[in-house]
PDB file of C-alpha atoms in Angstrom:
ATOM      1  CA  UNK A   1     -63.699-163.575 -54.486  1.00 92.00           C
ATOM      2  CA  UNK A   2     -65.401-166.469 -55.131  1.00 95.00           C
ATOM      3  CA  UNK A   3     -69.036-165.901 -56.748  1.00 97.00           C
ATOM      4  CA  UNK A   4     -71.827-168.009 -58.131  1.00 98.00           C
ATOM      5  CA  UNK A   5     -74.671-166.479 -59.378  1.00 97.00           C
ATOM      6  CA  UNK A   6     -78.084-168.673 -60.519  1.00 97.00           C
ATOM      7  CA  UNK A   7     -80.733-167.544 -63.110  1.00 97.00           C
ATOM      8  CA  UNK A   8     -83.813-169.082 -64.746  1.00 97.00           C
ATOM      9  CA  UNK A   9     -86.084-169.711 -62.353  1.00 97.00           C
ATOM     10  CA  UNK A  10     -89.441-168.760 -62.799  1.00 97.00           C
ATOM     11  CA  UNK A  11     -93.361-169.501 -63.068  1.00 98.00           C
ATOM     12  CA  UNK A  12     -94.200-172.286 -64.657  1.00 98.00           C
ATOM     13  CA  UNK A  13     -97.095-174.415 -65.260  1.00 98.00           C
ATOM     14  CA  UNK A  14     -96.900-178.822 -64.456  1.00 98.00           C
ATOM     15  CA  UNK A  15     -95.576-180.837 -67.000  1.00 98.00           C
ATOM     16  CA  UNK A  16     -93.519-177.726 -68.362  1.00 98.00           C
ATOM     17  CA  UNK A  17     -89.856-177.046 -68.649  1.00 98.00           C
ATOM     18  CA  UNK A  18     -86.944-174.936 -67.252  1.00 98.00           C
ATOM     19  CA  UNK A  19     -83.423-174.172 -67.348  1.00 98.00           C
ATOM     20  CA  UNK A  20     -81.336-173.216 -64.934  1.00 98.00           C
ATOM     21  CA  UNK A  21     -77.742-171.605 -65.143  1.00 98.00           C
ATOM     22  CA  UNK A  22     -75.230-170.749 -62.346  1.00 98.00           C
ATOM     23  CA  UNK A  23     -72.408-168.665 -63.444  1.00 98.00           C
ATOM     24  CA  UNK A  24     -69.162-169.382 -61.635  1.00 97.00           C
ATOM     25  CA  UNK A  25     -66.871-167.007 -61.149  1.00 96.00           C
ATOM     26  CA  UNK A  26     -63.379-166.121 -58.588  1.00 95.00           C
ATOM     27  CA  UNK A  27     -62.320-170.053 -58.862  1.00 93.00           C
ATOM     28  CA  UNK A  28     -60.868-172.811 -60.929  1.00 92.00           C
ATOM     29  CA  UNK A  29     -63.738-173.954 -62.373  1.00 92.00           C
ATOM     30  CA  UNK A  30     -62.390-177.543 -63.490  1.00 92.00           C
ATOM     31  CA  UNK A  31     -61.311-178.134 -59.672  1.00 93.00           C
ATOM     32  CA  UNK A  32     -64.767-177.839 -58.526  1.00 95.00           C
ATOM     33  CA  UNK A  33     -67.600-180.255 -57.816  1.00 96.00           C
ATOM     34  CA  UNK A  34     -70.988-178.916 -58.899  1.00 97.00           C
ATOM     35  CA  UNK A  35     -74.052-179.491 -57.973  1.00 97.00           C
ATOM     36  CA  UNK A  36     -77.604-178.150 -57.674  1.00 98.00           C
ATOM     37  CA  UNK A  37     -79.757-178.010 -54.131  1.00 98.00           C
ATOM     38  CA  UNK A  38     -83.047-177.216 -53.640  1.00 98.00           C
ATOM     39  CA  UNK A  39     -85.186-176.339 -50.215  1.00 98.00           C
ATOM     40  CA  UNK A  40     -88.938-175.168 -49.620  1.00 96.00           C
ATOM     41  CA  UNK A  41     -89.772-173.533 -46.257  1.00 92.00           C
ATOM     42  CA  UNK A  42     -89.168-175.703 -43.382  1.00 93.00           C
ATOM     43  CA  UNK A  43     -87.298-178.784 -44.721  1.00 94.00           C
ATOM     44  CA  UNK A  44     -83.997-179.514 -45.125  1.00 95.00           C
ATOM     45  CA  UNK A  45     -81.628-178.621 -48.041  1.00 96.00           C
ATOM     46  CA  UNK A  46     -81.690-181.317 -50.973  1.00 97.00           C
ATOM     47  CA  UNK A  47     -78.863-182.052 -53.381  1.00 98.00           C
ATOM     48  CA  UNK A  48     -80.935-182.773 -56.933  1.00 98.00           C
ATOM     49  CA  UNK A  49     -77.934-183.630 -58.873  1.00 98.00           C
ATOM     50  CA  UNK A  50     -74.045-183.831 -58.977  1.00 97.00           C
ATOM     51  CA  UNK A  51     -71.605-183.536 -61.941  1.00 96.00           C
ATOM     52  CA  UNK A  52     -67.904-183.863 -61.444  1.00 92.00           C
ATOM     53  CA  UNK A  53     -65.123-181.932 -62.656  1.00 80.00           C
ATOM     54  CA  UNK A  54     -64.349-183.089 -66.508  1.00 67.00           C
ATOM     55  CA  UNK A  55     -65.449-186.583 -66.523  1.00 70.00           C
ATOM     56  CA  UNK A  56     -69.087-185.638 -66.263  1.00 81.00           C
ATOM     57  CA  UNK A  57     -70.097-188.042 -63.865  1.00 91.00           C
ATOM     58  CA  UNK A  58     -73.765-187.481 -62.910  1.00 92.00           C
ATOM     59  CA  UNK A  59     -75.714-187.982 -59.938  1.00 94.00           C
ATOM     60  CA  UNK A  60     -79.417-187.620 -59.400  1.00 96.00           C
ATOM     61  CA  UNK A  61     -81.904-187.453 -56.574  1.00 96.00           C
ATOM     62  CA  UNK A  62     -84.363-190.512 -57.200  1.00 97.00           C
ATOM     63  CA  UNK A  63     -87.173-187.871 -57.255  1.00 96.00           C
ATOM     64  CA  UNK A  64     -85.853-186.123 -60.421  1.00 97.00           C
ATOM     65  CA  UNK A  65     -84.372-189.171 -62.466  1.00 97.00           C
ATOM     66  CA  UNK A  66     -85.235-189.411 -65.828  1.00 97.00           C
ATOM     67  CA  UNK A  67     -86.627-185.310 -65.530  1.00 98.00           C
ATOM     68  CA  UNK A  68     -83.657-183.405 -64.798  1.00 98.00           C
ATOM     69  CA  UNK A  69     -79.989-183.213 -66.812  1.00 97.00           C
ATOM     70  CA  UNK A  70     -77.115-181.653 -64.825  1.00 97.00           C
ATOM     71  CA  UNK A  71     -74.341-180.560 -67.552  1.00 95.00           C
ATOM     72  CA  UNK A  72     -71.493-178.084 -66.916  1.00 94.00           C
ATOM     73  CA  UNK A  73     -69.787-176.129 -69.403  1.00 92.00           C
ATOM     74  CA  UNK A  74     -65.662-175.747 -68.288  1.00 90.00           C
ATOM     75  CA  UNK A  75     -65.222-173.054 -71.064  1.00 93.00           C
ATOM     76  CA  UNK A  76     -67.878-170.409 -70.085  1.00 96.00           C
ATOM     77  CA  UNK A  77     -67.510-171.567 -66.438  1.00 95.00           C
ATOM     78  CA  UNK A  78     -71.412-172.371 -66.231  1.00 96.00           C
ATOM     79  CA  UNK A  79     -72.987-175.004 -64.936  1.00 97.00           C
ATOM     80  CA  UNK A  80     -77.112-175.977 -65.911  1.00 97.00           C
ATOM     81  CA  UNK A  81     -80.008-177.676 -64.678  1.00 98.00           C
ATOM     82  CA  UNK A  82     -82.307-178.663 -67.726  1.00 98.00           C
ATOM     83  CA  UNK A  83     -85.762-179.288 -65.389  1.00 98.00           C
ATOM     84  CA  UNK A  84     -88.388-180.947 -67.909  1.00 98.00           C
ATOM     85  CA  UNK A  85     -91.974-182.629 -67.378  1.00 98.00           C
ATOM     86  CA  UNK A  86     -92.084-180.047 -64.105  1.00 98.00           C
ATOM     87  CA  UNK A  87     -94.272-181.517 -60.632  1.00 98.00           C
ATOM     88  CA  UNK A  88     -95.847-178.749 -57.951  1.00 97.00           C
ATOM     89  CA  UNK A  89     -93.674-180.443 -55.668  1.00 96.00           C
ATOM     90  CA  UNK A  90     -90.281-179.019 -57.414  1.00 98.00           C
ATOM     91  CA  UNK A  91     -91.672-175.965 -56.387  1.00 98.00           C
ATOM     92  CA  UNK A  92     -88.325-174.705 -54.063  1.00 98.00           C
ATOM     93  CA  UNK A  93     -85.483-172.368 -54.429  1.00 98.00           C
ATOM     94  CA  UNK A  94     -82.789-173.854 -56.217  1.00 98.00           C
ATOM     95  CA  UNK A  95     -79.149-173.092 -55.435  1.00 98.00           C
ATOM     96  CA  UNK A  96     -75.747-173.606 -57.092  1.00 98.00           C
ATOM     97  CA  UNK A  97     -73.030-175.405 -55.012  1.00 98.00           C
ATOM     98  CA  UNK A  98     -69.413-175.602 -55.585  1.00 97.00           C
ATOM     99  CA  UNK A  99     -67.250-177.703 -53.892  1.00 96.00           C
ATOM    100  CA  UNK A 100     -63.628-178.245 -54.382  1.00 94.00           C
ATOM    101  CA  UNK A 101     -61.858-181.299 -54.890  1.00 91.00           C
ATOM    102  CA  UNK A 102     -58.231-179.513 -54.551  1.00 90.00           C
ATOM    103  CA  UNK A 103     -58.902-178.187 -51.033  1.00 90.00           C
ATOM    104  CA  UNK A 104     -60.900-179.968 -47.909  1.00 91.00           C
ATOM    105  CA  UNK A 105     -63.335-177.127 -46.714  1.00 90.00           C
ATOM    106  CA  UNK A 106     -63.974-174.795 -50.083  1.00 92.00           C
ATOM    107  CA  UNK A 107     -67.709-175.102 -50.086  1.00 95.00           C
ATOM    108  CA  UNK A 108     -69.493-172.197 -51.898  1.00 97.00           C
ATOM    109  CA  UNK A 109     -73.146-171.888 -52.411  1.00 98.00           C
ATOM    110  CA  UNK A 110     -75.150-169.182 -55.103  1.00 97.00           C
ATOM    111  CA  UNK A 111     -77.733-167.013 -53.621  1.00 97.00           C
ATOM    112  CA  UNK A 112     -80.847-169.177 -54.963  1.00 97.00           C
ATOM    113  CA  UNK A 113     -83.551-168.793 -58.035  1.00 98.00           C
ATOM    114  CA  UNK A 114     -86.903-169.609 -57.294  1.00 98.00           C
ATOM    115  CA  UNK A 115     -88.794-172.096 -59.493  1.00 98.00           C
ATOM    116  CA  UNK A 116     -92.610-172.631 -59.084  1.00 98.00           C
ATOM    117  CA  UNK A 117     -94.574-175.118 -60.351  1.00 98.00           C
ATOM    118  CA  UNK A 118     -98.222-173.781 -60.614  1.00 97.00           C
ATOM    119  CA  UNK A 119    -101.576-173.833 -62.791  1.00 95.00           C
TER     120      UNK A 119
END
């Protein structure tokens, strides 16, 4: 059974600085795809960054560039978000996505941390 669970969301005030983990368990880790989503209430889904299976090829939204580091760790089967210099508009719940590159169709998704920007 496949399972990915996200932590490290939180409170947080603008122009501060998160990390979050989502620990991957029930699959090959190195055969997966990982990325990070995000969604607030009423709009669409987001993918916020990519990282492929060991190669380390990143991908970023254009909104987070330059704030955000996707990095994935094969040994501990983890994957991370480092979120720095923070915006209210990251404010969202931020899920974990898996997606295999072995199998057409193995698409697996955490069950979301919630990270708020706020003063």
């Amino acid at each position: 059974q496949v399972q990915l669970v996200e932590s490290g969301g939180g409170l947080v005030q603008p122009g501060g600085s998160l990390r979050l983990s989502c620990a991957a368990s029930g699959l090959n880790f190195r055969n997966y795809v990982m990325s990070w989503y995000r969604q607030t209430p009423g709009k669409e889904r987001e993918r916020v960054a990519t990282i492929t299976n060991p190669g380390g090829i990143e991908v970023y939204a254009e909104s987070v560039k330059g704030r955000f580091t996707i990095s994935r760790d094969s040994a501990k089967n983890t994957l991370y978000l480092q979120m720095n210099s923070l915006k209210p508009e990251d404010t969202a719940v931020f899920y974990c996505n898996a997606r295999s590159t072995v199998v057409a169709g193995w698409d697996y998704w955490g069950q979301g941390t919630q990270v708020t920007v706020s003063s």
